[in-house]
PDB file of C-alpha atoms in Angstrom:
ATOM      1  CA  MET A  63    -117.891  88.507-139.675  1.00  0.00           C
ATOM      2  CA  GLY A  64    -121.484  87.289-139.522  1.00  0.00           C
ATOM      3  CA  TRP A  65    -124.789  89.028-139.322  1.00  0.00           C
ATOM      4  CA  GLY A  66    -127.764  88.592-137.027  1.00  0.00           C
ATOM      5  CA  THR A  67    -130.425  90.299-135.004  1.00  0.00           C
ATOM      6  CA  ASP A  68    -129.647  92.111-131.780  1.00  0.00           C
ATOM      7  CA  PHE A  69    -132.490  92.349-129.264  1.00  0.00           C
ATOM      8  CA  THR A  70    -133.216  93.178-125.682  1.00  0.00           C
ATOM      9  CA  ALA A  71    -135.441  90.648-123.976  1.00  0.00           C
ATOM     10  CA  ASP A  72    -138.495  91.965-122.147  1.00  0.00           C
ATOM     11  CA  LEU A  73    -139.182  89.164-119.671  1.00  0.00           C
ATOM     12  CA  PHE A  74    -141.451  88.632-116.713  1.00  0.00           C
ATOM     13  CA  LEU A  75    -140.293  85.838-114.416  1.00  0.00           C
ATOM     14  CA  ASN A  76    -143.545  84.826-112.736  1.00  0.00           C
ATOM     15  CA  ARG A  77    -143.087  84.009-109.040  1.00  0.00           C
ATOM     16  CA  ILE A  78    -139.322  83.838-109.401  1.00  0.00           C
ATOM     17  CA  ALA A  79    -136.973  86.155-107.529  1.00  0.00           C
ATOM     18  CA  PHE A  80    -133.276  85.969-106.793  1.00  0.00           C
ATOM     19  CA  THR A  81    -131.491  87.710-103.948  1.00  0.00           C
ATOM     20  CA  HIS A  82    -128.047  86.483-104.953  1.00  0.00           C
ATOM     21  CA  PRO A  83    -126.497  85.574-108.326  1.00  0.00           C
ATOM     22  CA  SER A  84    -125.717  82.065-107.060  1.00  0.00           C
ATOM     23  CA  GLU A  85    -129.465  81.431-106.644  1.00  0.00           C
ATOM     24  CA  LEU A  86    -129.938  82.130-110.348  1.00  0.00           C
ATOM     25  CA  ASP A  87    -127.102  79.746-111.229  1.00  0.00           C
ATOM     26  CA  ASP A  88    -128.580  77.083-108.940  1.00  0.00           C
ATOM     27  CA  LYS A  89    -132.002  77.394-110.593  1.00  0.00           C
ATOM     28  CA  ILE A  90    -130.435  77.139-114.049  1.00  0.00           C
ATOM     29  CA  GLU A  91    -128.536  73.996-113.011  1.00  0.00           C
ATOM     30  CA  GLU A  92    -131.712  72.535-111.486  1.00  0.00           C
ATOM     31  CA  LEU A  93    -133.659  73.060-114.712  1.00  0.00           C
ATOM     32  CA  GLU A  94    -130.860  71.649-116.866  1.00  0.00           C
ATOM     33  CA  TYR A  95    -130.723  68.578-114.625  1.00  0.00           C
ATOM     34  CA  SER A  96    -134.511  68.153-114.775  1.00  0.00           C
ATOM     35  CA  ILE A  97    -134.479  68.327-118.580  1.00  0.00           C
ATOM     36  CA  GLU A  98    -131.679  65.754-118.812  1.00  0.00           C
ATOM     37  CA  GLU A  99    -133.512  63.402-116.430  1.00  0.00           C
ATOM     38  CA  ALA A 100    -136.674  63.744-118.531  1.00  0.00           C
ATOM     39  CA  LYS A 101    -134.709  62.828-121.669  1.00  0.00           C
ATOM     40  CA  LYS A 102    -133.321  59.762-119.906  1.00  0.00           C
ATOM     41  CA  GLU A 103    -136.784  58.676-118.786  1.00  0.00           C
ATOM     42  CA  LEU A 104    -138.179  59.079-122.311  1.00  0.00           C
ATOM     43  CA  ALA A 105    -135.301  56.990-123.669  1.00  0.00           C
ATOM     44  CA  MET A 106    -136.006  54.353-121.021  1.00  0.00           C
ATOM     45  CA  TYR A 107    -139.630  54.092-122.150  1.00  0.00           C
ATOM     46  CA  ALA A 108    -138.507  53.901-125.783  1.00  0.00           C
ATOM     47  CA  VAL A 109    -136.244  50.884-125.297  1.00  0.00           C
ATOM     48  CA  SER A 110    -137.947  49.008-122.454  1.00  0.00           C
ATOM     49  CA  ASN A 111    -140.322  46.093-122.556  1.00  0.00           C
ATOM     50  CA  ILE A 112    -143.718  47.585-121.761  1.00  0.00           C
ATOM     51  CA  LYS A 113    -144.369  44.963-119.085  1.00  0.00           C
ATOM     52  CA  ASP A 114    -141.185  45.982-117.265  1.00  0.00           C
ATOM     53  CA  VAL A 115    -142.049  49.684-116.925  1.00  0.00           C
ATOM     54  CA  VAL A 116    -145.791  49.633-116.291  1.00  0.00           C
ATOM     55  CA  PRO A 117    -147.091  49.139-112.741  1.00  0.00           C
ATOM     56  CA  ASP A 118    -149.022  45.920-112.107  1.00  0.00           C
ATOM     57  CA  ASP A 119    -152.352  47.700-111.683  1.00  0.00           C
ATOM     58  CA  TRP A 120    -151.944  49.266-115.172  1.00  0.00           C
ATOM     59  CA  GLN A 121    -150.952  46.100-117.083  1.00  0.00           C
ATOM     60  CA  GLU A 122    -154.297  45.864-118.901  1.00  0.00           C
ATOM     61  CA  ASP A 123    -154.102  49.536-119.915  1.00  0.00           C
ATOM     62  CA  ALA A 124    -150.339  49.685-120.437  1.00  0.00           C
ATOM     63  CA  VAL A 125    -150.493  51.768-123.602  1.00  0.00           C
ATOM     64  CA  ILE A 126    -152.688  54.362-121.897  1.00  0.00           C
ATOM     65  CA  PHE A 127    -150.277  54.488-118.948  1.00  0.00           C
ATOM     66  CA  ILE A 128    -147.253  54.972-121.232  1.00  0.00           C
ATOM     67  CA  ARG A 129    -149.046  57.600-123.319  1.00  0.00           C
ATOM     68  CA  ARG A 130    -150.040  59.573-120.206  1.00  0.00           C
ATOM     69  CA  ARG A 131    -146.589  59.316-118.656  1.00  0.00           C
ATOM     70  CA  ILE A 132    -144.846  60.444-121.845  1.00  0.00           C
ATOM     71  CA  ASN A 133    -147.276  63.359-122.122  1.00  0.00           C
ATOM     72  CA  GLU A 134    -146.508  64.377-118.507  1.00  0.00           C
ATOM     73  CA  ILE A 135    -142.766  64.155-119.114  1.00  0.00           C
ATOM     74  CA  THR A 136    -142.826  66.158-122.349  1.00  0.00           C
ATOM     75  CA  GLU A 137    -145.090  68.858-120.906  1.00  0.00           C
ATOM     76  CA  GLN A 138    -142.801  69.280-117.882  1.00  0.00           C
ATOM     77  CA  MET A 139    -139.728  69.260-120.079  1.00  0.00           C
ATOM     78  CA  LEU A 140    -141.170  71.962-122.362  1.00  0.00           C
ATOM     79  CA  GLU A 141    -142.152  74.091-119.372  1.00  0.00           C
ATOM     80  CA  ASP A 142    -138.686  73.679-117.849  1.00  0.00           C
ATOM     81  CA  GLN A 143    -137.084  74.593-121.174  1.00  0.00           C
ATOM     82  CA  MET A 144    -139.149  77.788-121.484  1.00  0.00           C
ATOM     83  CA  VAL A 145    -138.215  78.890-117.948  1.00  0.00           C
ATOM     84  CA  LEU A 146    -134.578  77.946-118.553  1.00  0.00           C
ATOM     85  CA  THR A 147    -134.488  80.031-121.728  1.00  0.00           C
ATOM     86  CA  ASP A 148    -135.953  83.033-119.889  1.00  0.00           C
ATOM     87  CA  LEU A 149    -133.449  82.632-117.041  1.00  0.00           C
ATOM     88  CA  LEU A 150    -130.536  82.436-119.470  1.00  0.00           C
ATOM     89  CA  HIS A 151    -131.741  85.629-121.174  1.00  0.00           C
ATOM     90  CA  TYR A 152    -132.051  87.237-117.740  1.00  0.00           C
ATOM     91  CA  LYS A 153    -128.565  86.112-116.748  1.00  0.00           C
ATOM     92  CA  ASN A 154    -127.041  87.336-120.005  1.00  0.00           C
ATOM     93  CA  ASP A 155    -128.757  90.707-119.561  1.00  0.00           C
ATOM     94  CA  LYS A 156    -127.193  91.029-116.078  1.00  0.00           C
ATOM     95  CA  VAL A 157    -123.652  90.429-117.384  1.00  0.00           C
TER      96      VAL A 157
END
């Protein structure tokens, strides 16, 4: 038998409401999918030739383009992960 910390989450889901449990499950699936797609895109940038993934009008500033795009992806992924965590806590509290 292990030990741990038991807690009750006090969450505020900003601008999120669910009228049916399936809506909650759909939102969780949507966030999980978004996070997986972000991981795939980051991996694509990691292994691709920079000239193959940068639009023609950004070729001279390719590093800036990649840096900005990776920043956008990671920020969205972190935001999605925070919401997903809150929704999972909410779902577990409803069970």
